Short mmCIF file of C-alpha atoms in Angstrom, two decimals:
data_model
loop_
_atom_site.label_atom_id
_atom_site.label_comp_id
_atom_site.label_asym_id
_atom_site.label_seq_id
_atom_site.Cartn_x
_atom_site.Cartn_y
_atom_site.Cartn_z
CA UNK A 1337 3.86 -19.86 -1.11
CA UNK A 1338 2.59 -16.61 -2.84
CA UNK A 1339 4.55 -15.26 -5.81
CA UNK A 1340 4.25 -11.63 -6.38
CA UNK A 1341 4.64 -9.75 -9.67
CA UNK A 1342 5.18 -5.99 -10.17
CA UNK A 1343 4.26 -3.72 -13.26
CA UNK A 1344 3.22 -0.16 -14.11
CA UNK A 1345 6.36 1.57 -13.66
CA UNK A 1346 7.41 4.17 -16.00
CA UNK A 1347 8.86 7.90 -16.78
CA UNK A 1348 7.06 10.62 -15.32
CA UNK A 1349 7.51 14.50 -14.82
CA UNK A 1350 7.45 16.19 -11.36
CA UNK A 1351 4.03 16.33 -9.97
CA UNK A 1352 2.84 13.39 -11.92
CA UNK A 1353 0.99 10.14 -11.06
CA UNK A 1354 1.44 6.57 -11.68
CA UNK A 1355 -0.38 3.54 -10.23
CA UNK A 1356 1.86 0.51 -9.54
CA UNK A 1357 0.15 -3.22 -9.76
CA UNK A 1358 1.16 -6.20 -7.91
CA UNK A 1359 -0.10 -9.63 -9.07
CA UNK A 1360 -0.26 -12.31 -6.72
CA UNK A 1361 -0.81 -16.07 -7.51
CA UNK A 1362 -1.58 -18.75 -4.22
CA UNK A 1363 -4.48 -18.91 -2.21
CA UNK A 1364 -2.37 -17.75 1.07
CA UNK A 1365 -2.55 -14.20 -0.71
CA UNK A 1366 -5.76 -13.33 1.18
CA UNK A 1367 -4.48 -13.70 4.72
CA UNK A 1368 -1.04 -11.89 4.20
CA UNK A 1369 0.10 -8.40 4.80
CA UNK A 1370 1.40 -6.76 1.66
CA UNK A 1371 3.89 -3.97 1.35
CA UNK A 1372 5.40 -2.08 -1.44
CA UNK A 1373 9.06 -1.40 -0.92
CA UNK A 1374 11.61 0.80 -2.97
CA UNK A 1375 15.24 0.88 -3.28
CA UNK A 1376 17.09 4.03 -4.86
CA UNK A 1377 20.52 3.70 -6.26
CA UNK A 1378 22.86 3.73 -3.48
CA UNK A 1379 20.50 3.43 -0.69
CA UNK A 1380 18.55 0.61 1.40
CA UNK A 1381 15.26 -0.67 0.29
CA UNK A 1382 12.58 0.81 2.20
CA UNK A 1383 9.28 0.22 3.06
CA UNK A 1384 6.77 2.75 1.60
CA UNK A 1385 3.20 1.38 2.18
CA UNK A 1386 1.29 -1.51 3.65
CA UNK A 1387 -2.18 -2.96 3.74
CA UNK A 1388 -3.50 -5.68 5.93
CA UNK A 1389 -5.77 -8.30 4.95
CA UNK A 1390 -8.34 -6.42 6.10
CA UNK A 1391 -7.45 -3.29 4.46
CA UNK A 1392 -5.64 -1.35 7.05
CA UNK A 1393 -3.19 0.79 5.57
CA UNK A 1394 0.34 2.39 6.68
CA UNK A 1395 2.45 4.79 4.99
CA UNK A 1396 6.02 6.11 5.47
CA UNK A 1397 6.26 9.62 6.34
CA UNK A 1398 7.78 10.62 2.90
CA UNK A 1399 4.92 9.34 0.66
CA UNK A 1400 2.01 9.99 3.32
CA UNK A 1401 -0.78 12.17 1.56
CA UNK A 1402 0.49 11.25 -1.68
CA UNK A 1403 0.70 7.36 -2.55
CA UNK A 1404 -2.48 5.23 -1.75
CA UNK A 1405 -2.13 1.65 -1.22
CA UNK A 1406 -5.60 -0.86 -1.76
CA UNK A 1407 -5.88 -4.43 -2.61
CA UNK A 1408 -8.59 -6.46 -4.42
CA UNK A 1409 -8.25 -9.84 -2.60
CA UNK A 1410 -10.86 -11.45 -5.44
CA UNK A 1411 -8.39 -10.43 -8.01
CA UNK A 1412 -5.12 -11.02 -5.70
CA UNK A 1413 -3.86 -7.80 -6.73
CA UNK A 1414 -2.31 -4.87 -4.97
CA UNK A 1415 -2.11 -1.34 -6.40
CA UNK A 1416 0.04 1.59 -5.26
CA UNK A 1417 -1.17 4.98 -6.74
CA UNK A 1418 1.31 7.49 -6.54
CA UNK A 1419 0.55 11.25 -7.11
CA UNK A 1420 2.48 14.33 -6.81
CA UNK A 1421 5.41 12.64 -7.76
CA UNK A 1422 9.01 13.87 -6.76
CA UNK A 1423 12.54 13.46 -7.76
CA UNK A 1424 13.37 11.64 -4.78
CA UNK A 1425 10.58 8.80 -5.61
CA UNK A 1426 12.77 7.76 -8.21
CA UNK A 1427 13.65 4.12 -7.18
CA UNK A 1428 12.82 0.46 -8.11
CA UNK A 1429 9.06 -0.42 -6.54
CA UNK A 1430 8.67 -4.02 -5.28
CA UNK A 1431 5.63 -5.87 -3.67
CA UNK A 1432 6.15 -8.39 -0.79
CA UNK A 1433 5.20 -9.66 2.38
CA UNK A 1434 5.37 -7.50 5.34
CA UNK A 1435 7.91 -8.68 6.80
CA UNK A 1436 9.19 -9.65 3.61
CA UNK A 1437 10.07 -13.00 2.35
CA UNK A 1438 13.78 -13.40 1.49
CA UNK A 1439 12.97 -13.92 -2.48
CA UNK A 1440 12.21 -10.72 -4.37
CA UNK A 1441 10.84 -10.07 -7.66
CA UNK A 1442 12.31 -8.05 -10.47
CA UNK A 1443 10.59 -4.78 -9.33
CA UNK A 1444 9.30 -2.06 -11.29
CA UNK A 1445 11.31 0.99 -12.12
CA UNK A 1446 9.88 4.52 -11.64
CA UNK A 1447 11.70 7.31 -12.75
CA UNK A 1448 10.67 10.93 -11.94
CA UNK A 1449 12.72 13.47 -14.40
CA UNK A 1450 12.05 16.77 -16.00
#
């Protein structure tokens, strides 16, 4: 089993940037596809970006061109670089396998506000 812990959220103005980190434990990390998900208040959790073991990436249309997912298998880390943040990016962000395991971490809150 792989455990994933998110960090790096915060308060940022529209147009700003943040980098989220996802720290993994467990040897299986390097073979799984990892996704960053987010959940805004009153909305369903959605997948925003994913990266395969080999580094292939996919993005939701809403973040394409603004967010970049990356991973460091040696350090067991996955990152989400978020640029040009918008008010609608405000949400709790989670990392999990794709498809996700049933258990979720605590997430990290991203608030975009002027």
